[in-house]
mmCIF file with all atom_site columns, C-alpha atoms in Angstrom:
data_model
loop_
_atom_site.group_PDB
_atom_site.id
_atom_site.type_symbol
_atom_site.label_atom_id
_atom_site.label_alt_id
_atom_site.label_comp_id
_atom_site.label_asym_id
_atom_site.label_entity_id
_atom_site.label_seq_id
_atom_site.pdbx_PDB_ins_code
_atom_site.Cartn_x
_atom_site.Cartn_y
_atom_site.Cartn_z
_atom_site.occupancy
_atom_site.B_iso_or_equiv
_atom_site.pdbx_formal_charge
_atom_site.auth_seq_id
_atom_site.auth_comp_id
_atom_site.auth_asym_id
_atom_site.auth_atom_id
_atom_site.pdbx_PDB_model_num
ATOM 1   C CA . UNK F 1 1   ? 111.823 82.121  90.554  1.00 0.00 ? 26  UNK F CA 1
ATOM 2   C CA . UNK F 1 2   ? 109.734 81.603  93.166  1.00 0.00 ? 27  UNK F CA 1
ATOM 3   C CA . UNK F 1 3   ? 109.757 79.830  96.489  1.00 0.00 ? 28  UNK F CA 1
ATOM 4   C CA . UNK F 1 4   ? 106.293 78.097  98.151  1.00 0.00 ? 29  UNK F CA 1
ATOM 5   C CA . UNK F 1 5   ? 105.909 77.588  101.680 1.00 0.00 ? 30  UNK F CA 1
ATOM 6   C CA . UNK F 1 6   ? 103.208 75.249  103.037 1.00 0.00 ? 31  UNK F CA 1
ATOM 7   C CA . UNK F 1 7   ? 102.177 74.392  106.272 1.00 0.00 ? 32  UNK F CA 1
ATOM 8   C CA . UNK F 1 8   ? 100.333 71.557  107.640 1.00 0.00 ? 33  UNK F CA 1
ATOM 9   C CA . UNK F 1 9   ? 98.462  70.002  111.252 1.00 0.00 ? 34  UNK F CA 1
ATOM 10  C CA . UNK F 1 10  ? 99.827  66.868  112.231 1.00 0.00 ? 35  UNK F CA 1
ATOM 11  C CA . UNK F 1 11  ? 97.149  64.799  109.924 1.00 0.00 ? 36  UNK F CA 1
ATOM 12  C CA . UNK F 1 12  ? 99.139  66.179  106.823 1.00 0.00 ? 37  UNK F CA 1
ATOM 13  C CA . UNK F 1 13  ? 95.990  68.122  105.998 1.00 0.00 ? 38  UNK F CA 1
ATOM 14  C CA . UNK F 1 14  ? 97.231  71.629  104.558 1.00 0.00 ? 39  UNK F CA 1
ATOM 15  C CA . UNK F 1 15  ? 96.478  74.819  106.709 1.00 0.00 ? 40  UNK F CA 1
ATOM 16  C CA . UNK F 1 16  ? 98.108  77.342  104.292 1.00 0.00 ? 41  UNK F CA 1
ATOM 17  C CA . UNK F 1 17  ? 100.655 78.229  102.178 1.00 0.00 ? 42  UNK F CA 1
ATOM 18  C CA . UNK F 1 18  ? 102.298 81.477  100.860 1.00 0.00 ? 43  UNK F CA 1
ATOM 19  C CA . UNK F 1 19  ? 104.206 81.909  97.068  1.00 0.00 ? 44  UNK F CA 1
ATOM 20  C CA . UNK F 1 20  ? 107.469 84.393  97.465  1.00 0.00 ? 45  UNK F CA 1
ATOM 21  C CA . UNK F 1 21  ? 109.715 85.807  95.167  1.00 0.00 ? 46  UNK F CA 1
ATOM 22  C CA . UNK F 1 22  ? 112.701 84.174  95.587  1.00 0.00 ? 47  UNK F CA 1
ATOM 23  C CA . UNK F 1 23  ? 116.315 84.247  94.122  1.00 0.00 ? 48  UNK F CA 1
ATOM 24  C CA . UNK F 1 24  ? 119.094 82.067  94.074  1.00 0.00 ? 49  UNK F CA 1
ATOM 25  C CA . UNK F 1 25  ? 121.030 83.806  96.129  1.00 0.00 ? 50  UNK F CA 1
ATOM 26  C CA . UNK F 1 26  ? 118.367 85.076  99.104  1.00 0.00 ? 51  UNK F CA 1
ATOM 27  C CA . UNK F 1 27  ? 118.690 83.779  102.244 1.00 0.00 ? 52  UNK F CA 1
ATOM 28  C CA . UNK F 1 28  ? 115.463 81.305  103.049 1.00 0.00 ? 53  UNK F CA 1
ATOM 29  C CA . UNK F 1 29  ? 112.599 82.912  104.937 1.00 0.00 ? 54  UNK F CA 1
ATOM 30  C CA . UNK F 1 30  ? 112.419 82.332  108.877 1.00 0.00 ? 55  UNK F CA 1
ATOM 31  C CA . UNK F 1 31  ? 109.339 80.873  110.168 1.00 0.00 ? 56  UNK F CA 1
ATOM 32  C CA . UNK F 1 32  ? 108.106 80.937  114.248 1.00 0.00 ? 57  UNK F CA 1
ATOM 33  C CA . UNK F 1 33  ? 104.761 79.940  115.554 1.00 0.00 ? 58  UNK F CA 1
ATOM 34  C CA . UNK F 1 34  ? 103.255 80.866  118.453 1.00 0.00 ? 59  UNK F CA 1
ATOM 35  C CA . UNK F 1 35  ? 102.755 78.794  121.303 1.00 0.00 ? 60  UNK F CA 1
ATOM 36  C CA . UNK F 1 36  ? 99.182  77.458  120.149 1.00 0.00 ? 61  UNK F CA 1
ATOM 37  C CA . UNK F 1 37  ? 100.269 76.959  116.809 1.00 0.00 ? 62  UNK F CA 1
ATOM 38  C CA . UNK F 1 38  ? 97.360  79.685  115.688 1.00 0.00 ? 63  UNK F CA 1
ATOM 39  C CA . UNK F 1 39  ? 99.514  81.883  114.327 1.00 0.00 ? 64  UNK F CA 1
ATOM 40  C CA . UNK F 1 40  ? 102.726 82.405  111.966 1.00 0.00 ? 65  UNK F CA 1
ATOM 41  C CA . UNK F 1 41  ? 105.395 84.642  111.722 1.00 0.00 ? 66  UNK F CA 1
ATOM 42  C CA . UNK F 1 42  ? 107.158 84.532  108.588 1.00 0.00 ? 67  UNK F CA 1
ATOM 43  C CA . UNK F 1 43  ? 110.285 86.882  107.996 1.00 0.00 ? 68  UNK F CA 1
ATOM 44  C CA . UNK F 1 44  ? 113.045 87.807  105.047 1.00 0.00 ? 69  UNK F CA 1
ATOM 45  C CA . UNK F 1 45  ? 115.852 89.234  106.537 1.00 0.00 ? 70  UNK F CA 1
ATOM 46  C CA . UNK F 1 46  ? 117.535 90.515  102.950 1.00 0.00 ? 71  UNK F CA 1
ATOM 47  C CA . UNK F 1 47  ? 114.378 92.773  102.389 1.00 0.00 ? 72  UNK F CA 1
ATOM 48  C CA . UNK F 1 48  ? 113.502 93.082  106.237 1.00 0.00 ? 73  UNK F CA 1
ATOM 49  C CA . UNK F 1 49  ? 110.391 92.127  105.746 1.00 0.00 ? 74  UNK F CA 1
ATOM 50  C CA . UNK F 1 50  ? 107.934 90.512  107.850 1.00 0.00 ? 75  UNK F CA 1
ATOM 51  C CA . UNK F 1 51  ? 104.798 88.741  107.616 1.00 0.00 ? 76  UNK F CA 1
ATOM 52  C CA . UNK F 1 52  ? 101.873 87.329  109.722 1.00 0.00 ? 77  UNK F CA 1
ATOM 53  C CA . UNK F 1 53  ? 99.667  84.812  108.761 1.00 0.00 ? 78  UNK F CA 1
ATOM 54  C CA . UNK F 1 54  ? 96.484  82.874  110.992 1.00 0.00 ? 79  UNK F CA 1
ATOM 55  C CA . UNK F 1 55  ? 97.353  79.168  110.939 1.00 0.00 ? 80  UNK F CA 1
ATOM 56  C CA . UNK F 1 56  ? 94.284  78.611  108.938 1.00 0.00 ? 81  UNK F CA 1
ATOM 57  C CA . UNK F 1 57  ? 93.413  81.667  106.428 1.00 0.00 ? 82  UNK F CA 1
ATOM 58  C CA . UNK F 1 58  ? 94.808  84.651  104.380 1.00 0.00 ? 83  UNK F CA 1
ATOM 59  C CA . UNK F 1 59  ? 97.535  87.205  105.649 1.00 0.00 ? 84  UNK F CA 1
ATOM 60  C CA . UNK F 1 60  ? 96.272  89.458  108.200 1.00 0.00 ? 85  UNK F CA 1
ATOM 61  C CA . UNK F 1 61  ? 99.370  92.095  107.812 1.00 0.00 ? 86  UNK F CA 1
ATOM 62  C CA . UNK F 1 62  ? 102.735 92.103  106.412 1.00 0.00 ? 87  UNK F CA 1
ATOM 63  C CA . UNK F 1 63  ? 105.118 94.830  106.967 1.00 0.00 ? 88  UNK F CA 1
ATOM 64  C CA . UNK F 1 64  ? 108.799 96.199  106.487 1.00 0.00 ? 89  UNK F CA 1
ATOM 65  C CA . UNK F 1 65  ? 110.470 96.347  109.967 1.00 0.00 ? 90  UNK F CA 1
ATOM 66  C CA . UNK F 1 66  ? 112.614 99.508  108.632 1.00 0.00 ? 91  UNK F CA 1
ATOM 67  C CA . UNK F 1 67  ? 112.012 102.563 106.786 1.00 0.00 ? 92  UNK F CA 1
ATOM 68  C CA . UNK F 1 68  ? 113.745 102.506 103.263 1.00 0.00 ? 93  UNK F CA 1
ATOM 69  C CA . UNK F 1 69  ? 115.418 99.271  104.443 1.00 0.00 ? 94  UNK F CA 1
ATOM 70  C CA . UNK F 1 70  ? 118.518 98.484  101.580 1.00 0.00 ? 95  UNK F CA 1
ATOM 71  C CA . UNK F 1 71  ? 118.032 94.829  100.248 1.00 0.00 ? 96  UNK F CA 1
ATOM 72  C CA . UNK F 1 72  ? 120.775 93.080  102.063 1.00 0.00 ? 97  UNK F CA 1
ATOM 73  C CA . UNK F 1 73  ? 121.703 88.879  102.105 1.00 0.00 ? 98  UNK F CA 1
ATOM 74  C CA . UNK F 1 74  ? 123.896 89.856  104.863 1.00 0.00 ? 99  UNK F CA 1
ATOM 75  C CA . UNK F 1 75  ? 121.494 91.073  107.601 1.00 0.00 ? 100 UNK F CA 1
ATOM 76  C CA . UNK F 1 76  ? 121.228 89.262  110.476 1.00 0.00 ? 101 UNK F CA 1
ATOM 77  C CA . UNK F 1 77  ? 117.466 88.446  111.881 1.00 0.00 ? 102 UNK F CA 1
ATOM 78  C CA . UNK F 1 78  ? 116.202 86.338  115.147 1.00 0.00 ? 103 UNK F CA 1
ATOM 79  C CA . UNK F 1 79  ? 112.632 85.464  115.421 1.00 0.00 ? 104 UNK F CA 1
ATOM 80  C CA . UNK F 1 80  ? 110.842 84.622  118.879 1.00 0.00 ? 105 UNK F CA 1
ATOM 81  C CA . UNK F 1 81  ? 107.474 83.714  120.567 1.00 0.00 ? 106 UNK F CA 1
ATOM 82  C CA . UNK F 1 82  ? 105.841 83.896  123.794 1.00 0.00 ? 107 UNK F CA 1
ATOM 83  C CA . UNK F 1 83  ? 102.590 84.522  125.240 1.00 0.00 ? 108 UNK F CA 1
ATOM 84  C CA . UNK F 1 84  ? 100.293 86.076  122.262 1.00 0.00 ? 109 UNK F CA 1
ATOM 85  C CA . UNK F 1 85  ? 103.453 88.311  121.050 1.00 0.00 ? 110 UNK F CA 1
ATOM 86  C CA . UNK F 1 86  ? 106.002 87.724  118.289 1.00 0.00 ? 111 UNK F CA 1
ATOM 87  C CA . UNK F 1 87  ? 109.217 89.372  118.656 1.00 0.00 ? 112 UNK F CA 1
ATOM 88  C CA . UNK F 1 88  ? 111.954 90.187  116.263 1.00 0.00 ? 113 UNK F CA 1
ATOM 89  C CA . UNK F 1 89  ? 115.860 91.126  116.622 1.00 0.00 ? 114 UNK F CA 1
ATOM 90  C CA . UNK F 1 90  ? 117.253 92.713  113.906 1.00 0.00 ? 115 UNK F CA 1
ATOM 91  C CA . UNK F 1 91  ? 118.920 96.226  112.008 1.00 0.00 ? 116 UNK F CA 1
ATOM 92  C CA . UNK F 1 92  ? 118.771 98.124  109.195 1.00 0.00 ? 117 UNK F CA 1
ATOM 93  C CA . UNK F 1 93  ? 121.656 97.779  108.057 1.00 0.00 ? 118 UNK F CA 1
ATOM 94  C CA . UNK F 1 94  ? 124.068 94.906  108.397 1.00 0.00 ? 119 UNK F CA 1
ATOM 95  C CA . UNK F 1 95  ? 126.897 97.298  109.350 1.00 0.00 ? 120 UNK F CA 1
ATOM 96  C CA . UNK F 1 96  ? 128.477 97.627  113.373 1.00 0.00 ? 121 UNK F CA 1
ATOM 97  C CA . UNK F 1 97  ? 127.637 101.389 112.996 1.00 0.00 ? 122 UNK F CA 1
ATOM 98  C CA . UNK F 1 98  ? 123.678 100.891 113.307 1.00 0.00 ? 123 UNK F CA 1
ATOM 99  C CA . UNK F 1 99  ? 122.066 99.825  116.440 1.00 0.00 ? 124 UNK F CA 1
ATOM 100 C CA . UNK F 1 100 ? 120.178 96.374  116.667 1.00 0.00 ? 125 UNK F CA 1
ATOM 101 C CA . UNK F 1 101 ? 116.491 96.729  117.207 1.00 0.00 ? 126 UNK F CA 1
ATOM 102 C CA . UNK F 1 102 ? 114.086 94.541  118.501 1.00 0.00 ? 127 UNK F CA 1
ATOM 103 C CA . UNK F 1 103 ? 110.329 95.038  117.701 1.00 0.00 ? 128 UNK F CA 1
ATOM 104 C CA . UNK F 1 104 ? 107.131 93.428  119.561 1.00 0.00 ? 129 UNK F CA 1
ATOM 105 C CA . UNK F 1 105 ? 103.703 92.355  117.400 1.00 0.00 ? 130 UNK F CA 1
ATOM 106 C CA . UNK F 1 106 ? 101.141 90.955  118.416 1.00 0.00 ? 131 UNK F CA 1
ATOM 107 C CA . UNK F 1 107 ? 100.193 87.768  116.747 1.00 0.00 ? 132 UNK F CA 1
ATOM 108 C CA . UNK F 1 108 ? 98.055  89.642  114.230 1.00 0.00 ? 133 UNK F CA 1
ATOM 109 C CA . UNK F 1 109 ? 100.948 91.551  113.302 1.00 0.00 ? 134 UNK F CA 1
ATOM 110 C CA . UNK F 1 110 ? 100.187 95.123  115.550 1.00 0.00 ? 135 UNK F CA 1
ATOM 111 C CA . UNK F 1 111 ? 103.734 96.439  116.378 1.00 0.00 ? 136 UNK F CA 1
ATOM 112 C CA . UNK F 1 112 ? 103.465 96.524  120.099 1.00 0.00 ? 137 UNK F CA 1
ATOM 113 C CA . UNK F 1 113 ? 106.972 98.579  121.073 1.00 0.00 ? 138 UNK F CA 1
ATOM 114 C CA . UNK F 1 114 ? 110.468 99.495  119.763 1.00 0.00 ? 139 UNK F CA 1
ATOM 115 C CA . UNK F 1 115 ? 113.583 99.420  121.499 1.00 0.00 ? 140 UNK F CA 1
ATOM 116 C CA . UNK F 1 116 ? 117.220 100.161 120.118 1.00 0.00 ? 141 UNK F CA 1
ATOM 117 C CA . UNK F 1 117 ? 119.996 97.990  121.651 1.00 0.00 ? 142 UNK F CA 1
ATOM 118 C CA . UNK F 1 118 ? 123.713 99.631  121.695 1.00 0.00 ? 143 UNK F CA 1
ATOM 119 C CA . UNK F 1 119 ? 125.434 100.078 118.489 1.00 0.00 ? 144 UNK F CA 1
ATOM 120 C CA . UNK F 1 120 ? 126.537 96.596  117.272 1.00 0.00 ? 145 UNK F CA 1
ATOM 121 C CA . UNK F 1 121 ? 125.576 93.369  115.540 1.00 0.00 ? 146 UNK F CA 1
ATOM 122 C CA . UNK F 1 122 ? 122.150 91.439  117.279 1.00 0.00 ? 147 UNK F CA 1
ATOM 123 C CA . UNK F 1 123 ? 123.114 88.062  118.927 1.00 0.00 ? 148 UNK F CA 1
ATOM 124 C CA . UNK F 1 124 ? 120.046 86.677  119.335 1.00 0.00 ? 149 UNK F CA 1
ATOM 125 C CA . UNK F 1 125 ? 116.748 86.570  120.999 1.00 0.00 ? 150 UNK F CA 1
ATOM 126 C CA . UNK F 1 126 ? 114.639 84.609  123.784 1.00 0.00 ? 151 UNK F CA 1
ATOM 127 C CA . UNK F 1 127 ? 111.452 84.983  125.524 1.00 0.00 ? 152 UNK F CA 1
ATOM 128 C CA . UNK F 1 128 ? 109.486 83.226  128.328 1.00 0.00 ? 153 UNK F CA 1
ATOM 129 C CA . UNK F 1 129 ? 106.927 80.830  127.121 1.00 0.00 ? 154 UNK F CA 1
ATOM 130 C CA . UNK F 1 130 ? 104.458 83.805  128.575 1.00 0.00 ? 155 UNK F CA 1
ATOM 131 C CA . UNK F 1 131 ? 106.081 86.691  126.794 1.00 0.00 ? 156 UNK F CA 1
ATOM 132 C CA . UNK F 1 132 ? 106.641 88.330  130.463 1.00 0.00 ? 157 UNK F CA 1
ATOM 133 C CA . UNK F 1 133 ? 110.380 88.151  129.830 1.00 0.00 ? 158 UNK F CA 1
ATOM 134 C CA . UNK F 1 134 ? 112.747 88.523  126.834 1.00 0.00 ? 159 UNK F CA 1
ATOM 135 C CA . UNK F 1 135 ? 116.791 88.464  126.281 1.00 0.00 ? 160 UNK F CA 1
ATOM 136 C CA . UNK F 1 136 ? 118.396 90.217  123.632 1.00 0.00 ? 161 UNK F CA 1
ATOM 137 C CA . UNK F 1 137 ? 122.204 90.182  122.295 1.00 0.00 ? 162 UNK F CA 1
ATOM 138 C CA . UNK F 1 138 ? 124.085 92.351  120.900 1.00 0.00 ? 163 UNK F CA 1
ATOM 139 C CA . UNK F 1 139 ? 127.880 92.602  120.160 1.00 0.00 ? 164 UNK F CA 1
ATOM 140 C CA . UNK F 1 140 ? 130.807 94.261  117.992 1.00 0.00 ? 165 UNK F CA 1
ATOM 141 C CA . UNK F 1 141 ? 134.337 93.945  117.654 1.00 0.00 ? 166 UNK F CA 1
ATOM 142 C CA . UNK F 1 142 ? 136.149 97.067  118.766 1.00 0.00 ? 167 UNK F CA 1
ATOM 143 C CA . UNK F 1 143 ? 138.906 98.687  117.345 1.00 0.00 ? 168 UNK F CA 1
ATOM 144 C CA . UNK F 1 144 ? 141.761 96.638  119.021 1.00 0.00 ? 169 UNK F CA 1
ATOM 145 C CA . UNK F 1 145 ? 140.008 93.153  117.788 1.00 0.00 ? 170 UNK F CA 1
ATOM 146 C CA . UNK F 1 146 ? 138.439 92.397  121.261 1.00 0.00 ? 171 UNK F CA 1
ATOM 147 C CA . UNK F 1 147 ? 134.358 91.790  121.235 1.00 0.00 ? 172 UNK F CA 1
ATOM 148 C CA . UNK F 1 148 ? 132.537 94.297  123.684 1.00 0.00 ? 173 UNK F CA 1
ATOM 149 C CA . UNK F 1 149 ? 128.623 92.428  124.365 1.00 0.00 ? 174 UNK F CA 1
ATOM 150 C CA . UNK F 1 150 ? 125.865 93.068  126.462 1.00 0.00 ? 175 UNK F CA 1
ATOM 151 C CA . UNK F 1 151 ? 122.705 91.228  126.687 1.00 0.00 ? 176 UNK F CA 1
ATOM 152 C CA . UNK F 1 152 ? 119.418 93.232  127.628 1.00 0.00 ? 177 UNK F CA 1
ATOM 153 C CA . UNK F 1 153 ? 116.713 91.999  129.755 1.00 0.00 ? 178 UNK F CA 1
ATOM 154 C CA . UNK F 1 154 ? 113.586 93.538  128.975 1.00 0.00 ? 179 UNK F CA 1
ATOM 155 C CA . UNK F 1 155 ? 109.693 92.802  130.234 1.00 0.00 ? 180 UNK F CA 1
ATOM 156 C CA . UNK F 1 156 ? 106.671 92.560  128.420 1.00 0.00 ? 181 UNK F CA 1
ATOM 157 C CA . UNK F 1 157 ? 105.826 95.901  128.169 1.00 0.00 ? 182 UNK F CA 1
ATOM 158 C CA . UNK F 1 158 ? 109.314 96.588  127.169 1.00 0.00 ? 183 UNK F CA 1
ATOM 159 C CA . UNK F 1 159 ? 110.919 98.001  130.153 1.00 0.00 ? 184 UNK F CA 1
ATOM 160 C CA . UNK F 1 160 ? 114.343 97.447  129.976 1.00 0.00 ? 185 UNK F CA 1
ATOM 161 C CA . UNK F 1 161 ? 115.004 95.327  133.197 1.00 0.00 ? 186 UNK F CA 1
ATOM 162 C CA . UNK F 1 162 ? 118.573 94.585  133.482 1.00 0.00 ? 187 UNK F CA 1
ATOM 163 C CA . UNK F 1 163 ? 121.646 94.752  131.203 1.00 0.00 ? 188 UNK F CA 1
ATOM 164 C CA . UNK F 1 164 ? 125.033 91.979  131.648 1.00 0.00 ? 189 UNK F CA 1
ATOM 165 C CA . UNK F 1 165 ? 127.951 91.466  129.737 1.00 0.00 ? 190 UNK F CA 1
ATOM 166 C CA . UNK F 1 166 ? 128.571 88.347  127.655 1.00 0.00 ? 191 UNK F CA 1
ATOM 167 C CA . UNK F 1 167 ? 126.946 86.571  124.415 1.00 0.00 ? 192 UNK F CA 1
ATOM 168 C CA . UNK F 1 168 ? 125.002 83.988  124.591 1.00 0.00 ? 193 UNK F CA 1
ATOM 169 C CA . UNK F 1 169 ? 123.825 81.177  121.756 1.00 0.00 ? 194 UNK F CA 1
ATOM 170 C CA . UNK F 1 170 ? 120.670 79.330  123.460 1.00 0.00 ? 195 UNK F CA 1
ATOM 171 C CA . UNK F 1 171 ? 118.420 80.872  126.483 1.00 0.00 ? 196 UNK F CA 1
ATOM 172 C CA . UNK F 1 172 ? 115.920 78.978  128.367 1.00 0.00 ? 197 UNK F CA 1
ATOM 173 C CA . UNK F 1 173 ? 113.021 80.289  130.419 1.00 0.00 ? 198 UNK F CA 1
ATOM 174 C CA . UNK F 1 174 ? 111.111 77.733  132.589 1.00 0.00 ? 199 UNK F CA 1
ATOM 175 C CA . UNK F 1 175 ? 107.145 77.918  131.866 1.00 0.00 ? 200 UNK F CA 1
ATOM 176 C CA . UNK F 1 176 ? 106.382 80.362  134.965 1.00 0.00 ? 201 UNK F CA 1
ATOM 177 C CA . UNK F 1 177 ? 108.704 82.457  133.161 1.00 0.00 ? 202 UNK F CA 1
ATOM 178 C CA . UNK F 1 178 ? 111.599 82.519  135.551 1.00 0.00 ? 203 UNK F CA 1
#
């Protein structure tokens, strides 16, 4: 089986499209696009597999975010954009014992940096509409049932900038990136 993905301008005229093999059972791909709408990020969390794609023309890169990464429907996977950068939150594993990891490309699909979050389960990302700022989640249930979180404030070069406790669902940067 497969699964086709088009995308279109606001006309309905077709910029692109992209055939994947698909199964019943996978979890449907993630899309994000940049801020200008010139570029796509496409991403399979059960293979951890992501792809980038112009608006208009063929794949410039596609790539596995992880190393022998085990086919898994259970992994969990946040996309973001800001600036000309993509970001992605995600592990290798779905298990509590492996730390979440968020990765910055470029829209052409250039990993940027790498930074490993505390061992846990990723919450979810955000990132200023200029890519000077981005918030990452992470959390696990301890032994004695409580959940221990931390979120991770990080700049654009990846310097981590501040950590807090707490989860959160939805962020919001304002468009000078405070």
């Amino acid at each position: 089986a497969a699964l086709r993905l088009q995308w279109h301008d606001r006309n309905g005229r077709s910029l692109g499209s992209r055939v994947l093999a698909w199964h019943e059972d996978d979890p449907l791909p993630q899309l994000c696009l940049n801020a200008s709408g010139s570029a796509l990020l496409l991403a399979q969390s059960a293979s951890a597999q992501v792809m980038f794609h112009a608006v208009v023309g063929e794949t410039p890169d596609e790539k596995k975010l992880f190393e022998n990464a085990a086919y898994s429907n259970e992994r969990p996977m946040f996309l973001a954009a800001g600036g000309q950068s993509f970001w992605v939150l995600s592990q290798n594993t779905p298990t509590p014992v492996n730390s979440p990891t968020l990765v910055c490309f470029s829209a052409a699909g250039e990993e940027k940096w790498r930074r490993d979050l505390p061992a846990g389960t990723p919450g979810g990302v955000a990132v200023a509409p200029n890519g000077d700022w981005i918030l990452a989640g992470r959390y696990q249930v301890t032994s004695d049932n409580r959940v221990e979180s931390s979120l991770h404030l990080f700049d654009g070069s990846g310097a981590l900038r501040a950590t807090l406790h707490g989860l959160f669902r939805q962020a919001c940067f304002a468009e000078n990136g405070q």
